[in-house]
Coordinates of C-alpha atoms in Angstrom, one line a residue:
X1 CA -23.6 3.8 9.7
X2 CA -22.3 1.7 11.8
X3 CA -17.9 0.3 11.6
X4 CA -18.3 -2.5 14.1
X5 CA -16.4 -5.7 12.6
X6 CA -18.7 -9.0 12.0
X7 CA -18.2 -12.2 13.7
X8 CA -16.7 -13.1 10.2
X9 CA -14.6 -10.6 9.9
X10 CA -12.9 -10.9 13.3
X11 CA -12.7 -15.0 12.3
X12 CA -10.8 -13.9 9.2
X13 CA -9.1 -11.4 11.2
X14 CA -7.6 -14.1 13.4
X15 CA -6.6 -16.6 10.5
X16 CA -4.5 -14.0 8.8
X17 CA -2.9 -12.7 12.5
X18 CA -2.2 -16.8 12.9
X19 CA -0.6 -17.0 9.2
X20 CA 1.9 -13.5 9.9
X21 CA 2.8 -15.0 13.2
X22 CA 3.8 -18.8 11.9
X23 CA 5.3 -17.6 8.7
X24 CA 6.4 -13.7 8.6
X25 CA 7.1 -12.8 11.9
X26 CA 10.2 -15.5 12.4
X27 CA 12.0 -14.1 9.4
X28 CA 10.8 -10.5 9.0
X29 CA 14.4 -9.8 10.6
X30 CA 16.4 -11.9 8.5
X31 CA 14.8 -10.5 4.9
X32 CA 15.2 -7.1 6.5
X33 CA 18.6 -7.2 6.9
X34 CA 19.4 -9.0 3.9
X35 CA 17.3 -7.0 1.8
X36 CA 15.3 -10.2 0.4
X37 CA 12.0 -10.6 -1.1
X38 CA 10.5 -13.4 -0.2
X39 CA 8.6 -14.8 -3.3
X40 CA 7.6 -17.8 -1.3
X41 CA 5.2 -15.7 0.8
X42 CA 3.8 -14.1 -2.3
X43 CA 2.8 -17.5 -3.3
X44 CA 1.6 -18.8 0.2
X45 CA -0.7 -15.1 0.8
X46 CA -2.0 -16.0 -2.2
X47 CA -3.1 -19.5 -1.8
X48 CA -4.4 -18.0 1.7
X49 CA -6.7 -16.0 -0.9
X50 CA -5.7 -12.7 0.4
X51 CA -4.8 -11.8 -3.1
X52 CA -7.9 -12.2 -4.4
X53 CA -10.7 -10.9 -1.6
X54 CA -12.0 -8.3 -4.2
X55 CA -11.8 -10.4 -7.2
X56 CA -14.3 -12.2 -8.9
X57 CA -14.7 -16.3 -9.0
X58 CA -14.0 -16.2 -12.5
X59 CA -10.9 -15.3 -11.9
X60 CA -9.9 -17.4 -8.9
X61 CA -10.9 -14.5 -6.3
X62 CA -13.3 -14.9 -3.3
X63 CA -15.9 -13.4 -5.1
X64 CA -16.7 -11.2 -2.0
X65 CA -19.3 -8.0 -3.1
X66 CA -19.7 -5.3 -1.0
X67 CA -22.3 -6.3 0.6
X68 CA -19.8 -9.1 2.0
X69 CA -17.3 -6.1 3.2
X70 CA -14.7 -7.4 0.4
X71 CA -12.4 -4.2 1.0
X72 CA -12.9 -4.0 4.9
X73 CA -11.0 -8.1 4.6
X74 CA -8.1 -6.8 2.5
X75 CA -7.5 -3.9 4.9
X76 CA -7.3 -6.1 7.8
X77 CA -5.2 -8.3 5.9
X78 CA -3.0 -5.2 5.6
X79 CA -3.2 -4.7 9.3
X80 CA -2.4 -7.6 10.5
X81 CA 0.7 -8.3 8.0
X82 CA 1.7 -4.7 8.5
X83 CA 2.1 -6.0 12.6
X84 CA 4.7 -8.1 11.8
X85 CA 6.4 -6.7 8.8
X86 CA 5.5 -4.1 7.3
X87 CA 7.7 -4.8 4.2
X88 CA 4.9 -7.8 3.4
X89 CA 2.1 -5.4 4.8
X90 CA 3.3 -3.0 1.2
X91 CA 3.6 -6.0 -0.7
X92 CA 0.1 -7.6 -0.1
X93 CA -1.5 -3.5 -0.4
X94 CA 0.7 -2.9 -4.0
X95 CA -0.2 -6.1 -5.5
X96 CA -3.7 -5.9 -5.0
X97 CA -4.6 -1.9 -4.5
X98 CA -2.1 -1.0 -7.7
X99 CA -1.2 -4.4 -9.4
X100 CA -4.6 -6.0 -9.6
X101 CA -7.2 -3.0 -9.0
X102 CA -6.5 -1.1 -12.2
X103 CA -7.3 -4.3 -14.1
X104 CA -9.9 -5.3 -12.4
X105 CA -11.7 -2.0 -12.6
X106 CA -10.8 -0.7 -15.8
X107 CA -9.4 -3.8 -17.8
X108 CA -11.1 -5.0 -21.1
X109 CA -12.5 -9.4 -21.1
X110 CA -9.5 -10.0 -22.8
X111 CA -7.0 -8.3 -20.4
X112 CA -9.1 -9.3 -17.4
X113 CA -8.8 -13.3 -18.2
X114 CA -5.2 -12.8 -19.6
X115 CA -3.8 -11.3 -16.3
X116 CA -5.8 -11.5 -13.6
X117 CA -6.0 -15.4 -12.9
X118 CA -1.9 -15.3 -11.8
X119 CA -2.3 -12.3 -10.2
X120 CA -5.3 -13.2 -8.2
X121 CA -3.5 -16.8 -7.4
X122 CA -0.3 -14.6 -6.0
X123 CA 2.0 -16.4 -8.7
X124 CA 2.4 -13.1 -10.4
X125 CA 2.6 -9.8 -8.9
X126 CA 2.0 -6.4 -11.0
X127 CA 3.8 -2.6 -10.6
X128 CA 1.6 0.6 -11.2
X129 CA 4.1 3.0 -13.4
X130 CA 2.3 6.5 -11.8
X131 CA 5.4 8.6 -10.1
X132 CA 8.6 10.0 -12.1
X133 CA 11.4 11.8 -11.6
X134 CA 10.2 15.5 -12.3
X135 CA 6.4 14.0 -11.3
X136 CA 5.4 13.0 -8.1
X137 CA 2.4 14.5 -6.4
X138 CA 2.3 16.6 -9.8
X139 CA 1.2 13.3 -11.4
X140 CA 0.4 15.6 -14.1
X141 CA 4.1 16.6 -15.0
X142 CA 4.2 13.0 -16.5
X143 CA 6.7 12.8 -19.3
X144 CA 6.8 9.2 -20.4
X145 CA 5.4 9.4 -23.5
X146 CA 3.5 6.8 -25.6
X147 CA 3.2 6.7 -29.9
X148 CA 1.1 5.0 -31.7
X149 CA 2.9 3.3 -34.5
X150 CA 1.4 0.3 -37.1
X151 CA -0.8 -0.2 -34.4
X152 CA 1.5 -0.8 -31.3
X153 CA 1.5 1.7 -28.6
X154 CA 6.0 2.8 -28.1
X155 CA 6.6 4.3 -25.2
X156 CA 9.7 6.4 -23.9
X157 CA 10.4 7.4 -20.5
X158 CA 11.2 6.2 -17.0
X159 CA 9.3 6.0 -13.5
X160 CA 10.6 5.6 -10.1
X161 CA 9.9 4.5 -6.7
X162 CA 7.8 1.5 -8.1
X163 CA 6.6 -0.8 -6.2
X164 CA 6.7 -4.8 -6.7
X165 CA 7.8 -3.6 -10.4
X166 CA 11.3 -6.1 -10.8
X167 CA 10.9 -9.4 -9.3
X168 CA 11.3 -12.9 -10.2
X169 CA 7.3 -12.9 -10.7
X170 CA 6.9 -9.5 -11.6
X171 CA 4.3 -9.7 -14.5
X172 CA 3.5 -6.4 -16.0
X173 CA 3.7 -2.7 -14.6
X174 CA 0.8 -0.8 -15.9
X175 CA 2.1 3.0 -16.4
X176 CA 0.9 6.1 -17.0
X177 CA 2.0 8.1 -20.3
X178 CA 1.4 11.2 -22.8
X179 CA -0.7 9.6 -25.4
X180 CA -1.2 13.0 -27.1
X181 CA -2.7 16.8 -26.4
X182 CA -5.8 17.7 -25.4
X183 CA -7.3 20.8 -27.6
X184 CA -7.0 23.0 -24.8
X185 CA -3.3 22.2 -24.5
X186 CA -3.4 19.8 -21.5
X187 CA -1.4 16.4 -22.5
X188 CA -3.5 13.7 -22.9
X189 CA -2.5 10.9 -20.5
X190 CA -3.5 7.1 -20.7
X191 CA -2.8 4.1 -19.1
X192 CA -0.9 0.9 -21.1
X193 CA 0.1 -2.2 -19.6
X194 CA 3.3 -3.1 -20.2
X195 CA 4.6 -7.1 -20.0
X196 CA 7.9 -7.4 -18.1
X197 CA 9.3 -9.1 -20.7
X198 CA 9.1 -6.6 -23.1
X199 CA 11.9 -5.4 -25.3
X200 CA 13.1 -1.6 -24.3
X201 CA 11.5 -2.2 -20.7
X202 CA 14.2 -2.3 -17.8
X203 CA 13.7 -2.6 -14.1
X204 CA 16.8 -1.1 -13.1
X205 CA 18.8 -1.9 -9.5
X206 CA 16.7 -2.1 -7.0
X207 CA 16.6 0.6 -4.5
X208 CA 18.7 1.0 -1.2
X209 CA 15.9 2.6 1.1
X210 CA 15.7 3.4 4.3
X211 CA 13.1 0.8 5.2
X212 CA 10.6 -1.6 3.7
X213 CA 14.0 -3.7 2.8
X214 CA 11.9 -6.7 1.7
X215 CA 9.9 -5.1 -0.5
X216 CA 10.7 -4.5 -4.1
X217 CA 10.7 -1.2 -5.4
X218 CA 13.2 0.0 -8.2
X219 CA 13.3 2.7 -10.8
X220 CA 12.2 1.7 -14.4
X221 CA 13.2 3.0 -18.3
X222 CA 11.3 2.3 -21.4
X223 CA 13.6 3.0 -24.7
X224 CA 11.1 2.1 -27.5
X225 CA 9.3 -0.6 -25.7
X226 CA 6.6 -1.7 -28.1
X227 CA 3.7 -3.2 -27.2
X228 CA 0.2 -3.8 -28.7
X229 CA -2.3 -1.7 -29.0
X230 CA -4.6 -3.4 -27.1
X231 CA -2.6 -2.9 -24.3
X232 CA -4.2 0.3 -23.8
X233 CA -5.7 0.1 -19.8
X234 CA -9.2 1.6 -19.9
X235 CA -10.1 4.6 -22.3
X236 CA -7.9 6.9 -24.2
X237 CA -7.2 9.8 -22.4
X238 CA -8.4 8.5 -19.4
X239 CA -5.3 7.6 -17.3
X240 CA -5.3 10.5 -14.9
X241 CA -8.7 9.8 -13.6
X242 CA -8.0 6.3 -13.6
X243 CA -5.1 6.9 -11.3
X244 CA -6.7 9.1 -8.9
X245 CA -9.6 6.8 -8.1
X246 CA -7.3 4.4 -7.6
X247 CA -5.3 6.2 -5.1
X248 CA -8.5 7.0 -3.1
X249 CA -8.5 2.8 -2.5
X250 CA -4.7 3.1 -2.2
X251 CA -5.2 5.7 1.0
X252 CA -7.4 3.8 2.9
X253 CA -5.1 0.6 2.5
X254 CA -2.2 2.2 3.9
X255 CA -3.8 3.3 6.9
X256 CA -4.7 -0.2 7.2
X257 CA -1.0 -0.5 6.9
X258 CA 0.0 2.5 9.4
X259 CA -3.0 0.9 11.9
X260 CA -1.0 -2.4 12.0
X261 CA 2.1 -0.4 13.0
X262 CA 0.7 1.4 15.6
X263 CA -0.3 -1.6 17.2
X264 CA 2.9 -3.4 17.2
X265 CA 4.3 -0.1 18.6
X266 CA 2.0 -0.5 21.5
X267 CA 2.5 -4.3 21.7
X268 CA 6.4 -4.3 22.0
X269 CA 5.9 -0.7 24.4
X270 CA 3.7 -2.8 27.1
X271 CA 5.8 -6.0 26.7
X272 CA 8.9 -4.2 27.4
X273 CA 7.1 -1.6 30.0
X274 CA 6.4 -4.3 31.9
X275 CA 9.9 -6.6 31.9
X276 CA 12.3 -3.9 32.2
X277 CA 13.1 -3.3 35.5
X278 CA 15.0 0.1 37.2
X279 CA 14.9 1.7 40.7
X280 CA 13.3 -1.3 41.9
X281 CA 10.3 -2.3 39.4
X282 CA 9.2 -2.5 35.9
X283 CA 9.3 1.2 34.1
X284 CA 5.7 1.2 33.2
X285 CA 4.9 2.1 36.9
X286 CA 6.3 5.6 35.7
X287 CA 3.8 8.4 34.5
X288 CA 6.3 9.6 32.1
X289 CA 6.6 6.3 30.5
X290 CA 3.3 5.2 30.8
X291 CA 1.5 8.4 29.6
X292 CA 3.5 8.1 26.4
X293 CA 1.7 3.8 26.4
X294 CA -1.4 5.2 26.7
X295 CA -1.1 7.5 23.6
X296 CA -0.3 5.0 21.8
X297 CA -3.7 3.7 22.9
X298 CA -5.4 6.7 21.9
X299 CA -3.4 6.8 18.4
X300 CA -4.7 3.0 17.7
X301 CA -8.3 3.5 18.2
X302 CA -8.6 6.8 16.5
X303 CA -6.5 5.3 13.6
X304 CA -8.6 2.2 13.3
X305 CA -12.3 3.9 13.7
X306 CA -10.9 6.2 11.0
X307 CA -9.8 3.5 8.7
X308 CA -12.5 1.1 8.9
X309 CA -15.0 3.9 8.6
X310 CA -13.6 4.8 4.9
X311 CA -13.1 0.9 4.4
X312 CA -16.9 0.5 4.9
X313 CA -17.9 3.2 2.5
X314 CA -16.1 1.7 0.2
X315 CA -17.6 -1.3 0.7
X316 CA -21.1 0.2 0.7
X317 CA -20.3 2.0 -2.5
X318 CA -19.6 -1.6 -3.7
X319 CA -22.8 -2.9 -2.8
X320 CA -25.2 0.3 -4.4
X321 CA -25.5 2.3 -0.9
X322 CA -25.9 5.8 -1.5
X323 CA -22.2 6.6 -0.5
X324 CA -20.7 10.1 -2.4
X325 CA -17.8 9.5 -4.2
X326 CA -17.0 12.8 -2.4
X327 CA -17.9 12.1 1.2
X328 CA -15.3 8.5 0.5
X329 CA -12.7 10.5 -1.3
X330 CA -12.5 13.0 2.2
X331 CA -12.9 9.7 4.5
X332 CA -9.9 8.2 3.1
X333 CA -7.6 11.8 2.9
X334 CA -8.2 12.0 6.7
X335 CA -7.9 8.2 7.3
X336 CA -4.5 8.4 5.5
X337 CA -2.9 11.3 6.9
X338 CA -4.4 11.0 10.7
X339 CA -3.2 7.3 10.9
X340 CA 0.4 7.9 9.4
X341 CA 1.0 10.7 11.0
X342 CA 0.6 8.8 14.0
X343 CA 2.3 5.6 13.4
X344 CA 5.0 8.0 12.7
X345 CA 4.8 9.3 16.6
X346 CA 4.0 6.0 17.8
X347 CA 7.4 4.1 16.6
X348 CA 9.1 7.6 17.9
X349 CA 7.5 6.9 21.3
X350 CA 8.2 3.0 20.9
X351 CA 12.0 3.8 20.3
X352 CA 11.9 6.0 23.6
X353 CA 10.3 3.3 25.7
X354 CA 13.1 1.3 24.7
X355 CA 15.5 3.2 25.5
X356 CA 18.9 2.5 24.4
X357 CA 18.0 -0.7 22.9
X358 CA 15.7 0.6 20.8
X359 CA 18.5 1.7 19.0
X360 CA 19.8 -1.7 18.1
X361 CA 19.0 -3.5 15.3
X362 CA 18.1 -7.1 17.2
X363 CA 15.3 -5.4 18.3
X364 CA 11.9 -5.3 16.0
X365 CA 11.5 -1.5 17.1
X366 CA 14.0 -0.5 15.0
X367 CA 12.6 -1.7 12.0
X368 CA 9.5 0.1 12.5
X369 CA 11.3 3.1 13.6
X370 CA 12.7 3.2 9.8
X371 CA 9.4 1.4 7.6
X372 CA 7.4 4.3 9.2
X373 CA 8.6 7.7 7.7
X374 CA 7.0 6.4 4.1
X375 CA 4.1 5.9 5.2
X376 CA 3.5 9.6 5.6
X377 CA 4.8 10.4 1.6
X378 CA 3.6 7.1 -0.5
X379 CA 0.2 6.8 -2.3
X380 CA -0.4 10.7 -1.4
X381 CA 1.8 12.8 0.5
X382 CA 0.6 14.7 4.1
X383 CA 1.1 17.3 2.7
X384 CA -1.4 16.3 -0.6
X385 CA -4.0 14.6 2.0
X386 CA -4.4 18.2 3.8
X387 CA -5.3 20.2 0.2
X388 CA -7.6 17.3 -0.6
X389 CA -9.4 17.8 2.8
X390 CA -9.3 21.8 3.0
X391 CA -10.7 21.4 -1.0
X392 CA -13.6 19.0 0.7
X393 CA -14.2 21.6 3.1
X394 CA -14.7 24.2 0.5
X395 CA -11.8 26.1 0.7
X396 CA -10.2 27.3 -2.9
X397 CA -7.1 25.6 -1.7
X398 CA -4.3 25.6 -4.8

């Protein structure tokens, strides 16, 4: 197996890296300090079709199998967003990996052609209702609960840290809930989608986070919101394994994510290395400087092999290859926590090459300095990706 990029792939590649530059990059300063989502891009990376590189034609997606390396597009999508902002990096991985996947995957006809069009087009966006206040790597601590009553599901509750769950053209949030008990006295969790215009369903304030400013992400509560029972995502019963596999997608995106970090690190480190002058010449002629430039180096190619190797199982799961849902599910736990871990270090080392300026907020470092630390907690914590890796290993890890 083989992670080289096609010729088509690195043409896409260039398009999206052209699109971030012309319309992201100029203002990913601006929206960061004003703490503004930019619906406007939503709309434009949509009619760019990144929304919709794993969705079918029927619903306005690009159609693109496996066998065409659908996923491996949307991760370099990621990447290359995630190099100029990684606020719209989160944005384009949310709505697609936990907005549109869980449809997609699991959706009846009827919910597929009643959502998905919008979604796909990027004049909708959708939240996935998984974490909670007492649940967040113990997903199964959920405690939003969900009744069936003259046949509409009403569920009680509230989630947090949800992403692109409050917007302007915020759809739905599909969430996880206690549907019942299982005989063995395990609650029964499902998945329901929720419209955000449901009665009972609030997107509370908006978070003030420590980065990702232009992303939206809020707490939400559900007092009696009613919807229909046919709102019920996939099968009964069904909604924790329904959120792990999508996590396992979710992983390997936001190492994409991480990647495209790590490479702006190094960008801005050898742009600044080299026009930053002291004792006569530019810094980078220093080991101690340029050691730390070449780690970055290191970081970058390691992160990206990594990634792109789980990206094309995926895709070759896709297509019919004789992929284990295992071997993909340990590919993506190491992707995840090797390349997050390291964009972490890499803006660390970016900040240091600056200097005191990289601790000013005119300069882009900064920015990365504080959108990197979630990297290593959201969709899977390190902590999380090590016990999934020492369980693939065979170790009776608890």
């Amino acid at each position: 197996m083989t992670f080289e990029l096609s010729p088509e792939h690195e043409q896409f590649r260039r398009s999206v890296r052209d699109f971030a530059e012309k319309e992201i990059a100029p203002h990913a300063a601006q929206w960061d300090r004003e703490h503004h989502f930019p619906t406007d891009v939503v709309h434009q990376m949509g009619q760019l079709g990144l929304m919709g590189l794993t969705a079918p034609e029927e619903f306005g997606g690009a159609g693109m199998a496996g066998e065409d390396g659908g996923f491996t597009s949307l991760c370099l999508a990621i990447e290359e967003i995630g190099r100029v902002d990684q606020s719209m990096g989160i944005t384009l991985e949310a709505a697609v990996g936990l907005g549109i996947n869980p449809i997609l995957t699991y959706g009846t006809d009827e919910q597929k052609a009643e959502w998905l069009p919008a979604l796909v087009a990027g004049e909708k966006i959708a939240g996935f209702g998984l974490t909670e206040p007492g649940a967040g790597s113990d997903a199964g601590a959920t405690r939003t609960k969900a009744v069936l009553d003259d046949g509409e599901w009403v569920v009680n509750g509230a989630k947090q840290f949800i992403t692109n769950s409050g917007s302007s053209i915020t759809s739905l949030v599909t969430v996880t809930a206690r549907t019942g008990e299982r005989e063995d006295g395990r609650p029964e969790i499902s998945t329901i989608i929720v419209p955000s215009d449901t009665p009972g369903f609030t997107a509370e304030k908006a978070y003030d986070k420590l980065g990702w400013h232009a992303s939206d992400t809020h707490p939400l509560s559900f007092e009696d919101a009613r919807v229909p029972e046919a709102n019920l995502l996939g099968e009964r019963g069904r909604g924790y394994a329904q959120f792990l596999a999508t996590l396992d997608d979710g992983r390997v995106a936001i190492a994409a994510l991480a990647v495209g970090c790590i490479q702006a690190c190094l960008d801005m480190s050898l742009q600044y290395a080299g026009e930053r002058q002291t004792f006569g010449g530019p810094i980078g002629r220093k080991q101690g400087l340029a050691f730390q430039v070449s780690d970055l180096q290191v970081m970058l190619d390691a992160s990206r092999l990594l990634t792109y190797k789980a990206a094309a199982m995926k895709d070759a799961m896709d297509a019919g290859h004789q992929v284990s849902m295992a071997a993909f599910k340990q590919a993506a736990a190491v992707a995840k926590l090797y390349t997050t871990e390291s964009a972490v270090t890499a803006t660390r080392i970016a900040t240091q090459v600056f200097g005191g300026y990289g601790f000013m907020e005119e300069y882009p470092v900064v920015r990365f300095y504080r959108d990197a630390k979630v990297l290593e907690i959201g969709e899977g914590t390190s902590e999380v990706q090590r016990m999934l890796i020492a369980r693939g290993l065979g170790l009776p890890v608890e």
